[in-house]
Amino acid sequence: MDEVLLRSLTPGVLAVMVARGADFAAAEDAVQDALVEAVRVWPADPPRDAKGWLVTVAWRRYLDAVRADAARRRREDRVDQEPAPAPSPAVDDTLQLYFLCAHPSLTPSSAVALTLRAVGGLTTRQIARAYLVPEATMAQRISRAKRTVSGVRLDRPGDVATVLRVLYLIFNEGYGGDVDLAAEAIRLTRQLAAGIDHPEVAGLLALMLLHHARRPARTRPDGSLVPLAEQDRGRWDTKAIAEGITILQAALSRDRLGEFQAQAAVAALHADAQRAQDTDWVQIVEWYDELVRITDSPVVRLNRAVAVGEADGPRAGLAALAELDASLPRHSAVSAYLHERDGDVVTAARLYAEAAHKAPNLAERDHLTRQAARLNARIRG
């Protein structure tokens, strides 16, 4: 019997149970019963789907316990009629599960990775892409996180910052990736904002609303990407933009600036511009300066280089870009854009083709390939 396998599966099985509406304490008891049954049965008859087997057995044990408890209460209360089935929980426990998976025994990065995998529904590859690390590295990180929590009770919730990071990454994957999770991330963030008075929670909700408001204009009917400057702003959701800006202004007024508020401020400046050429790039650079101060993130510095190129000209943007590692994702695409704006179409065409080869998804690859083809046709012409 592979006890390590059993321990590694326990958090995921428990997550499924709670997501189905099981009481957490009763779900833990049912999962433990299923593990005992696995130790007894698997040596002679190992299942093909270990997790599925554990979920099925644990759920049956849970239902048996619910029925037994109902029968006990019936006897104690001397009720003649059959009691109604136990109702589903009126409160959505999904957000609570996020907090439980962000366990204090884990580092923040490991807690985020584990929650994205076990509860958020992202694949290891998607999580690795979000963290800018190889898939094998992320797989090891998730495995270590599972081993860490396998021997502890999930009765101490993690902190708000970790849960915000999970929701942010899930929204980003849903907004621009292979799985549509954006609406669910917004729903859970609304739920969190209703229960916690924290400016960064409000900042994240504002950021999501402002980005999601532009979603209808981000793609053409054939699925191809539409750059921000070329989007039909009449298709933006003005109601969501107004709500996002109102939430952001309230958060900023508390003078406790954080990463998500600063990002939302950038998004608000884009949303406020009636035309692309009306965008206040100088202010955007200032907000990116704040983000660099808060996060020192290379991705933030990359986005800042684009903003500098718009505010101060492409040469200034290229100078800012030169300070960054060329292996950074989307570095080639940004360099191509700035070189094209500077008039160096030959270099830009080569860099667009290089960026297309490195693109993380099909839509982005096709867009960059078309950009390269457009410039090559111009060169030949």
PDB file of C-alpha atoms in Angstrom, residues 64-316:
ATOM      1  CA  ASP A  64     -24.458   7.129   5.428  1.00  0.00           C
ATOM      2  CA  ALA A  65     -23.408   9.398   8.305  1.00  0.00           C
ATOM      3  CA  VAL A  66     -25.988  12.035   7.332  1.00  0.00           C
ATOM      4  CA  ARG A  67     -28.722   9.414   7.180  1.00  0.00           C
ATOM      5  CA  ALA A  68     -27.669   7.902  10.493  1.00  0.00           C
ATOM      6  CA  ASP A  69     -27.691  11.300  12.130  1.00  0.00           C
ATOM      7  CA  ALA A  70     -31.135  12.028  10.715  1.00  0.00           C
ATOM      8  CA  ALA A  71     -32.426   8.717  12.054  1.00  0.00           C
ATOM      9  CA  ARG A  72     -30.977   9.449  15.487  1.00  0.00           C
ATOM     10  CA  ARG A  73     -32.651  12.825  15.591  1.00  0.00           C
ATOM     11  CA  ARG A  74     -35.915  11.289  14.457  1.00  0.00           C
ATOM     12  CA  ARG A  75     -35.814   8.838  17.305  1.00  0.00           C
ATOM     13  CA  GLU A  76     -34.847  11.482  19.839  1.00  0.00           C
ATOM     14  CA  ASP A  77     -37.551  13.893  18.722  1.00  0.00           C
ATOM     15  CA  ARG A  78     -40.098  11.071  18.281  1.00  0.00           C
ATOM     16  CA  VAL A  79     -41.115  12.396  14.939  1.00  0.00           C
ATOM     17  CA  ASP A  80     -43.467  10.064  13.089  1.00  0.00           C
ATOM     18  CA  GLN A  81     -42.890  11.171   9.543  1.00  0.00           C
ATOM     19  CA  GLU A  82     -39.742  10.616   7.513  1.00  0.00           C
ATOM     20  CA  PRO A  83     -37.470  13.665   7.848  1.00  0.00           C
ATOM     21  CA  ALA A  84     -36.749  15.732   4.763  1.00  0.00           C
ATOM     22  CA  PRO A  85     -33.360  15.189   3.138  1.00  0.00           C
ATOM     23  CA  ALA A  86     -30.638  17.390   4.532  1.00  0.00           C
ATOM     24  CA  PRO A  87     -30.718  20.669   2.598  1.00  0.00           C
ATOM     25  CA  SER A  88     -27.740  21.874   0.610  1.00  0.00           C
ATOM     26  CA  PRO A  89     -25.771  24.593   2.393  1.00  0.00           C
ATOM     27  CA  ALA A  90     -27.290  28.023   1.786  1.00  0.00           C
ATOM     28  CA  VAL A  91     -23.815  29.562   1.748  1.00  0.00           C
ATOM     29  CA  ASP A  92     -21.331  28.879  -1.040  1.00  0.00           C
ATOM     30  CA  ASP A  93     -18.330  27.232   0.614  1.00  0.00           C
ATOM     31  CA  THR A  94     -15.987  27.689  -2.347  1.00  0.00           C
ATOM     32  CA  LEU A  95     -14.318  30.793  -0.938  1.00  0.00           C
ATOM     33  CA  GLN A  96     -13.945  29.129   2.460  1.00  0.00           C
ATOM     34  CA  LEU A  97     -12.203  26.240   0.714  1.00  0.00           C
ATOM     35  CA  TYR A  98      -9.752  28.693  -0.870  1.00  0.00           C
ATOM     36  CA  PHE A  99      -8.819  29.927   2.598  1.00  0.00           C
ATOM     37  CA  LEU A 100      -8.446  26.401   3.939  1.00  0.00           C
ATOM     38  CA  CYS A 101      -6.139  25.360   1.107  1.00  0.00           C
ATOM     39  CA  ALA A 102      -4.002  28.469   1.724  1.00  0.00           C
ATOM     40  CA  HIS A 103      -2.750  26.702   4.849  1.00  0.00           C
ATOM     41  CA  PRO A 104      -0.313  28.484   7.210  1.00  0.00           C
ATOM     42  CA  SER A 105       2.061  25.519   7.018  1.00  0.00           C
ATOM     43  CA  LEU A 106       2.715  26.365   3.347  1.00  0.00           C
ATOM     44  CA  THR A 107       4.713  29.195   1.873  1.00  0.00           C
ATOM     45  CA  PRO A 108       2.497  31.713   0.044  1.00  0.00           C
ATOM     46  CA  SER A 109       3.722  30.585  -3.393  1.00  0.00           C
ATOM     47  CA  SER A 110       3.123  26.904  -2.579  1.00  0.00           C
ATOM     48  CA  ALA A 111      -0.323  27.645  -1.131  1.00  0.00           C
ATOM     49  CA  VAL A 112      -1.298  29.542  -4.281  1.00  0.00           C
ATOM     50  CA  ALA A 113      -0.059  26.754  -6.547  1.00  0.00           C
ATOM     51  CA  LEU A 114      -1.851  24.052  -4.560  1.00  0.00           C
ATOM     52  CA  THR A 115      -5.126  25.972  -4.450  1.00  0.00           C
ATOM     53  CA  LEU A 116      -5.018  26.730  -8.166  1.00  0.00           C
ATOM     54  CA  ARG A 117      -4.511  23.037  -8.873  1.00  0.00           C
ATOM     55  CA  ALA A 118      -6.864  21.465  -6.315  1.00  0.00           C
ATOM     56  CA  VAL A 119      -9.698  23.996  -6.253  1.00  0.00           C
ATOM     57  CA  GLY A 120      -9.216  26.443  -9.120  1.00  0.00           C
ATOM     58  CA  GLY A 121      -9.164  23.763 -11.794  1.00  0.00           C
ATOM     59  CA  LEU A 122      -5.997  24.954 -13.551  1.00  0.00           C
ATOM     60  CA  THR A 123      -3.527  22.498 -14.995  1.00  0.00           C
ATOM     61  CA  THR A 124       0.075  22.334 -13.827  1.00  0.00           C
ATOM     62  CA  ARG A 125       1.130  23.802 -17.170  1.00  0.00           C
ATOM     63  CA  GLN A 126      -1.186  26.796 -16.783  1.00  0.00           C
ATOM     64  CA  ILE A 127       0.054  27.464 -13.258  1.00  0.00           C
ATOM     65  CA  ALA A 128       3.684  27.170 -14.361  1.00  0.00           C
ATOM     66  CA  ARG A 129       3.045  29.675 -17.147  1.00  0.00           C
ATOM     67  CA  ALA A 130       1.501  32.136 -14.684  1.00  0.00           C
ATOM     68  CA  TYR A 131       4.570  31.834 -12.436  1.00  0.00           C
ATOM     69  CA  LEU A 132       7.065  31.941 -15.330  1.00  0.00           C
ATOM     70  CA  VAL A 133       8.692  28.638 -14.295  1.00  0.00           C
ATOM     71  CA  PRO A 134       9.108  25.278 -16.092  1.00  0.00           C
ATOM     72  CA  GLU A 135       6.197  22.855 -15.798  1.00  0.00           C
ATOM     73  CA  ALA A 136       8.399  20.249 -14.056  1.00  0.00           C
ATOM     74  CA  THR A 137       9.393  22.803 -11.405  1.00  0.00           C
ATOM     75  CA  MET A 138       5.755  23.656 -10.714  1.00  0.00           C
ATOM     76  CA  ALA A 139       4.811  19.956 -10.558  1.00  0.00           C
ATOM     77  CA  GLN A 140       7.434  19.427  -7.854  1.00  0.00           C
ATOM     78  CA  ARG A 141       6.222  22.487  -5.949  1.00  0.00           C
ATOM     79  CA  ILE A 142       2.640  21.241  -5.961  1.00  0.00           C
ATOM     80  CA  SER A 143       3.716  17.746  -4.899  1.00  0.00           C
ATOM     81  CA  ARG A 144       5.687  19.169  -1.969  1.00  0.00           C
ATOM     82  CA  ALA A 145       2.684  21.262  -0.944  1.00  0.00           C
ATOM     83  CA  LYS A 146       0.452  18.182  -0.986  1.00  0.00           C
ATOM     84  CA  ARG A 147       2.916  16.263   1.161  1.00  0.00           C
ATOM     85  CA  THR A 148       3.113  19.167   3.613  1.00  0.00           C
ATOM     86  CA  VAL A 149      -0.626  19.408   4.197  1.00  0.00           C
ATOM     87  CA  SER A 150      -1.303  15.662   4.088  1.00  0.00           C
ATOM     88  CA  GLY A 151      -0.326  15.257   7.722  1.00  0.00           C
ATOM     89  CA  VAL A 152      -2.145  18.299   9.135  1.00  0.00           C
ATOM     90  CA  ARG A 153      -5.757  19.203   9.773  1.00  0.00           C
ATOM     91  CA  LEU A 154      -7.143  21.804   7.408  1.00  0.00           C
ATOM     92  CA  ASP A 155      -8.679  23.801  10.251  1.00  0.00           C
ATOM     93  CA  ARG A 156      -6.484  26.916  10.135  1.00  0.00           C
ATOM     94  CA  PRO A 157      -7.312  29.215   7.219  1.00  0.00           C
ATOM     95  CA  GLY A 158      -4.636  31.052   5.285  1.00  0.00           C
ATOM     96  CA  ASP A 159      -4.347  34.806   4.954  1.00  0.00           C
ATOM     97  CA  VAL A 160      -6.205  37.189   2.673  1.00  0.00           C
ATOM     98  CA  ALA A 161      -3.118  38.057   0.604  1.00  0.00           C
ATOM     99  CA  THR A 162      -2.667  34.446  -0.498  1.00  0.00           C
ATOM    100  CA  VAL A 163      -6.324  34.054  -1.446  1.00  0.00           C
ATOM    101  CA  LEU A 164      -6.205  37.321  -3.410  1.00  0.00           C
ATOM    102  CA  ARG A 165      -3.202  36.019  -5.349  1.00  0.00           C
ATOM    103  CA  VAL A 166      -5.104  32.831  -6.194  1.00  0.00           C
ATOM    104  CA  LEU A 167      -8.158  34.732  -7.394  1.00  0.00           C
ATOM    105  CA  TYR A 168      -5.986  37.085  -9.448  1.00  0.00           C
ATOM    106  CA  LEU A 169      -4.202  34.254 -11.235  1.00  0.00           C
ATOM    107  CA  ILE A 170      -7.452  32.382 -11.878  1.00  0.00           C
ATOM    108  CA  PHE A 171      -8.975  35.527 -13.376  1.00  0.00           C
ATOM    109  CA  ASN A 172      -5.936  36.045 -15.601  1.00  0.00           C
ATOM    110  CA  GLU A 173      -6.134  32.474 -16.874  1.00  0.00           C
ATOM    111  CA  GLY A 174      -9.844  32.794 -17.483  1.00  0.00           C
ATOM    112  CA  TYR A 175      -9.426  36.191 -19.176  1.00  0.00           C
ATOM    113  CA  GLY A 176      -6.668  35.235 -21.542  1.00  0.00           C
ATOM    114  CA  GLY A 177      -6.107  31.487 -21.343  1.00  0.00           C
ATOM    115  CA  ASP A 178      -7.597  28.177 -22.320  1.00  0.00           C
ATOM    116  CA  VAL A 179     -10.211  27.871 -19.555  1.00  0.00           C
ATOM    117  CA  ASP A 180     -12.935  30.483 -18.966  1.00  0.00           C
ATOM    118  CA  LEU A 181     -12.707  31.155 -15.231  1.00  0.00           C
ATOM    119  CA  ALA A 182     -12.957  34.938 -15.211  1.00  0.00           C
ATOM    120  CA  ALA A 183     -16.632  35.182 -14.221  1.00  0.00           C
ATOM    121  CA  GLU A 184     -16.127  32.733 -11.348  1.00  0.00           C
ATOM    122  CA  ALA A 185     -13.117  34.705 -10.099  1.00  0.00           C
ATOM    123  CA  ILE A 186     -15.165  37.917 -10.137  1.00  0.00           C
ATOM    124  CA  ARG A 187     -18.032  36.221  -8.282  1.00  0.00           C
ATOM    125  CA  LEU A 188     -15.737  34.967  -5.537  1.00  0.00           C
ATOM    126  CA  THR A 189     -13.958  38.316  -5.250  1.00  0.00           C
ATOM    127  CA  ARG A 190     -17.316  40.066  -4.872  1.00  0.00           C
ATOM    128  CA  GLN A 191     -18.128  37.598  -2.122  1.00  0.00           C
ATOM    129  CA  LEU A 192     -14.809  38.305  -0.430  1.00  0.00           C
ATOM    130  CA  ALA A 193     -15.266  42.077  -0.723  1.00  0.00           C
ATOM    131  CA  ALA A 194     -18.702  41.792   0.878  1.00  0.00           C
ATOM    132  CA  GLY A 195     -17.221  40.035   3.890  1.00  0.00           C
ATOM    133  CA  ILE A 196     -13.843  41.766   4.318  1.00  0.00           C
ATOM    134  CA  ASP A 197     -13.266  45.513   4.482  1.00  0.00           C
ATOM    135  CA  HIS A 198      -9.817  45.670   2.904  1.00  0.00           C
ATOM    136  CA  PRO A 199      -8.617  48.143   0.225  1.00  0.00           C
ATOM    137  CA  GLU A 200      -6.660  45.478  -1.683  1.00  0.00           C
ATOM    138  CA  VAL A 201      -9.735  43.239  -1.897  1.00  0.00           C
ATOM    139  CA  ALA A 202     -11.601  46.217  -3.363  1.00  0.00           C
ATOM    140  CA  GLY A 203      -8.628  46.947  -5.615  1.00  0.00           C
ATOM    141  CA  LEU A 204      -8.660  43.429  -7.024  1.00  0.00           C
ATOM    142  CA  LEU A 205     -12.411  43.547  -7.647  1.00  0.00           C
ATOM    143  CA  ALA A 206     -12.034  46.892  -9.434  1.00  0.00           C
ATOM    144  CA  LEU A 207      -9.168  45.522 -11.526  1.00  0.00           C
ATOM    145  CA  MET A 208     -11.210  42.492 -12.576  1.00  0.00           C
ATOM    146  CA  LEU A 209     -14.256  44.575 -13.495  1.00  0.00           C
ATOM    147  CA  LEU A 210     -12.213  47.048 -15.543  1.00  0.00           C
ATOM    148  CA  HIS A 211     -10.432  44.308 -17.475  1.00  0.00           C
ATOM    149  CA  HIS A 212     -13.572  42.225 -17.936  1.00  0.00           C
ATOM    150  CA  ALA A 213     -15.418  45.279 -19.279  1.00  0.00           C
ATOM    151  CA  ARG A 214     -13.129  45.254 -22.335  1.00  0.00           C
ATOM    152  CA  ARG A 215     -13.542  41.562 -23.017  1.00  0.00           C
ATOM    153  CA  PRO A 216     -16.216  41.804 -25.761  1.00  0.00           C
ATOM    154  CA  ALA A 217     -13.844  43.900 -27.875  1.00  0.00           C
ATOM    155  CA  ARG A 218     -10.702  41.808 -27.355  1.00  0.00           C
ATOM    156  CA  THR A 219     -11.338  39.296 -30.144  1.00  0.00           C
ATOM    157  CA  ARG A 220     -12.751  39.298 -33.668  1.00  0.00           C
ATOM    158  CA  PRO A 221     -15.460  36.854 -34.802  1.00  0.00           C
ATOM    159  CA  ASP A 222     -12.739  34.502 -36.049  1.00  0.00           C
ATOM    160  CA  GLY A 223     -11.140  34.439 -32.588  1.00  0.00           C
ATOM    161  CA  SER A 224      -8.129  36.589 -33.466  1.00  0.00           C
ATOM    162  CA  LEU A 225      -6.859  39.112 -30.921  1.00  0.00           C
ATOM    163  CA  VAL A 226      -7.577  42.831 -31.217  1.00  0.00           C
ATOM    164  CA  PRO A 227      -4.860  45.020 -29.634  1.00  0.00           C
ATOM    165  CA  LEU A 228      -6.076  47.563 -27.077  1.00  0.00           C
ATOM    166  CA  ALA A 229      -5.384  50.529 -29.366  1.00  0.00           C
ATOM    167  CA  GLU A 230      -7.544  48.989 -32.126  1.00  0.00           C
ATOM    168  CA  GLN A 231     -10.496  47.862 -30.003  1.00  0.00           C
ATOM    169  CA  ASP A 232     -13.996  49.203 -30.648  1.00  0.00           C
ATOM    170  CA  ARG A 233     -14.497  51.094 -27.389  1.00  0.00           C
ATOM    171  CA  GLY A 234     -18.203  51.273 -28.032  1.00  0.00           C
ATOM    172  CA  ARG A 235     -18.322  47.564 -27.194  1.00  0.00           C
ATOM    173  CA  TRP A 236     -16.799  48.066 -23.753  1.00  0.00           C
ATOM    174  CA  ASP A 237     -19.148  47.500 -20.821  1.00  0.00           C
ATOM    175  CA  THR A 238     -19.590  51.033 -19.474  1.00  0.00           C
ATOM    176  CA  LYS A 239     -21.608  49.842 -16.471  1.00  0.00           C
ATOM    177  CA  ALA A 240     -18.767  47.549 -15.346  1.00  0.00           C
ATOM    178  CA  ILE A 241     -16.248  50.354 -15.949  1.00  0.00           C
ATOM    179  CA  ALA A 242     -18.252  52.797 -13.835  1.00  0.00           C
ATOM    180  CA  GLU A 243     -18.579  50.257 -11.041  1.00  0.00           C
ATOM    181  CA  GLY A 244     -14.873  49.430 -11.159  1.00  0.00           C
ATOM    182  CA  ILE A 245     -13.841  53.086 -11.021  1.00  0.00           C
ATOM    183  CA  THR A 246     -16.201  53.796  -8.107  1.00  0.00           C
ATOM    184  CA  ILE A 247     -14.818  50.851  -6.143  1.00  0.00           C
ATOM    185  CA  LEU A 248     -11.234  51.880  -6.948  1.00  0.00           C
ATOM    186  CA  GLN A 249     -11.732  55.508  -5.897  1.00  0.00           C
ATOM    187  CA  ALA A 250     -13.130  54.389  -2.539  1.00  0.00           C
ATOM    188  CA  ALA A 251     -10.155  52.077  -2.015  1.00  0.00           C
ATOM    189  CA  LEU A 252      -7.552  54.686  -2.987  1.00  0.00           C
ATOM    190  CA  SER A 253      -9.125  57.232  -0.646  1.00  0.00           C
ATOM    191  CA  ARG A 254      -8.020  55.085   2.293  1.00  0.00           C
ATOM    192  CA  ASP A 255      -4.369  55.799   1.441  1.00  0.00           C
ATOM    193  CA  ARG A 256      -3.214  52.178   1.811  1.00  0.00           C
ATOM    194  CA  LEU A 257      -1.915  51.587  -1.691  1.00  0.00           C
ATOM    195  CA  GLY A 258      -1.244  48.031  -2.781  1.00  0.00           C
ATOM    196  CA  GLU A 259      -0.434  46.137  -5.956  1.00  0.00           C
ATOM    197  CA  PHE A 260      -4.008  45.497  -7.077  1.00  0.00           C
ATOM    198  CA  GLN A 261      -5.122  49.091  -6.518  1.00  0.00           C
ATOM    199  CA  ALA A 262      -2.188  50.350  -8.604  1.00  0.00           C
ATOM    200  CA  GLN A 263      -2.963  47.877 -11.402  1.00  0.00           C
ATOM    201  CA  ALA A 264      -6.607  48.908 -11.315  1.00  0.00           C
ATOM    202  CA  ALA A 265      -5.542  52.555 -11.603  1.00  0.00           C
ATOM    203  CA  VAL A 266      -3.705  51.725 -14.828  1.00  0.00           C
ATOM    204  CA  ALA A 267      -6.763  49.881 -16.140  1.00  0.00           C
ATOM    205  CA  ALA A 268      -8.980  52.839 -15.179  1.00  0.00           C
ATOM    206  CA  LEU A 269      -6.823  55.261 -17.168  1.00  0.00           C
ATOM    207  CA  HIS A 270      -7.188  53.032 -20.238  1.00  0.00           C
ATOM    208  CA  ALA A 271     -10.938  52.758 -19.684  1.00  0.00           C
ATOM    209  CA  ASP A 272     -11.309  56.514 -19.243  1.00  0.00           C
ATOM    210  CA  ALA A 273      -9.824  57.338 -22.659  1.00  0.00           C
ATOM    211  CA  GLN A 274     -12.491  57.835 -25.333  1.00  0.00           C
ATOM    212  CA  ARG A 275      -9.879  57.114 -28.017  1.00  0.00           C
ATOM    213  CA  ALA A 276      -6.528  55.319 -27.860  1.00  0.00           C
ATOM    214  CA  GLN A 277      -4.694  58.562 -28.599  1.00  0.00           C
ATOM    215  CA  ASP A 278      -6.372  60.193 -25.577  1.00  0.00           C
ATOM    216  CA  THR A 279      -4.731  57.767 -23.139  1.00  0.00           C
ATOM    217  CA  ASP A 280      -2.821  59.533 -20.362  1.00  0.00           C
ATOM    218  CA  TRP A 281       0.424  57.598 -20.731  1.00  0.00           C
ATOM    219  CA  VAL A 282       2.349  59.925 -18.414  1.00  0.00           C
ATOM    220  CA  GLN A 283       0.054  59.008 -15.526  1.00  0.00           C
ATOM    221  CA  ILE A 284       0.250  55.343 -16.493  1.00  0.00           C
ATOM    222  CA  VAL A 285       4.056  55.478 -16.263  1.00  0.00           C
ATOM    223  CA  GLU A 286       3.710  57.015 -12.804  1.00  0.00           C
ATOM    224  CA  TRP A 287       1.444  54.188 -11.677  1.00  0.00           C
ATOM    225  CA  TYR A 288       3.883  51.636 -13.089  1.00  0.00           C
ATOM    226  CA  ASP A 289       6.610  53.347 -11.065  1.00  0.00           C
ATOM    227  CA  GLU A 290       4.466  52.700  -7.979  1.00  0.00           C
ATOM    228  CA  LEU A 291       3.999  49.080  -9.022  1.00  0.00           C
ATOM    229  CA  VAL A 292       7.744  48.624  -9.470  1.00  0.00           C
ATOM    230  CA  ARG A 293       8.263  50.042  -5.996  1.00  0.00           C
ATOM    231  CA  ILE A 294       5.674  47.664  -4.516  1.00  0.00           C
ATOM    232  CA  THR A 295       6.469  44.456  -6.428  1.00  0.00           C
ATOM    233  CA  ASP A 296       9.820  44.841  -8.231  1.00  0.00           C
ATOM    234  CA  SER A 297       8.287  42.437 -10.745  1.00  0.00           C
ATOM    235  CA  PRO A 298      10.020  41.936 -14.115  1.00  0.00           C
ATOM    236  CA  VAL A 299       6.596  41.685 -15.773  1.00  0.00           C
ATOM    237  CA  VAL A 300       5.651  45.072 -14.338  1.00  0.00           C
ATOM    238  CA  ARG A 301       8.940  46.511 -15.638  1.00  0.00           C
ATOM    239  CA  LEU A 302       8.164  45.068 -19.070  1.00  0.00           C
ATOM    240  CA  ASN A 303       4.746  46.728 -19.125  1.00  0.00           C
ATOM    241  CA  ARG A 304       6.335  49.930 -17.886  1.00  0.00           C
ATOM    242  CA  ALA A 305       8.704  49.898 -20.878  1.00  0.00           C
ATOM    243  CA  VAL A 306       5.674  49.905 -23.196  1.00  0.00           C
ATOM    244  CA  ALA A 307       4.158  52.827 -21.287  1.00  0.00           C
ATOM    245  CA  VAL A 308       7.444  54.750 -21.386  1.00  0.00           C
ATOM    246  CA  GLY A 309       7.587  54.164 -25.135  1.00  0.00           C
ATOM    247  CA  GLU A 310       4.120  55.703 -25.492  1.00  0.00           C
ATOM    248  CA  ALA A 311       4.769  58.619 -23.124  1.00  0.00           C
ATOM    249  CA  ASP A 312       8.345  59.552 -24.085  1.00  0.00           C
ATOM    250  CA  GLY A 313       8.841  57.924 -27.478  1.00  0.00           C
ATOM    251  CA  PRO A 314       9.992  54.474 -28.681  1.00  0.00           C
ATOM    252  CA  ARG A 315      13.698  55.157 -28.049  1.00  0.00           C
ATOM    253  CA  ALA A 316      12.957  55.766 -24.370  1.00  0.00           C
TER     254      ALA A 316
END
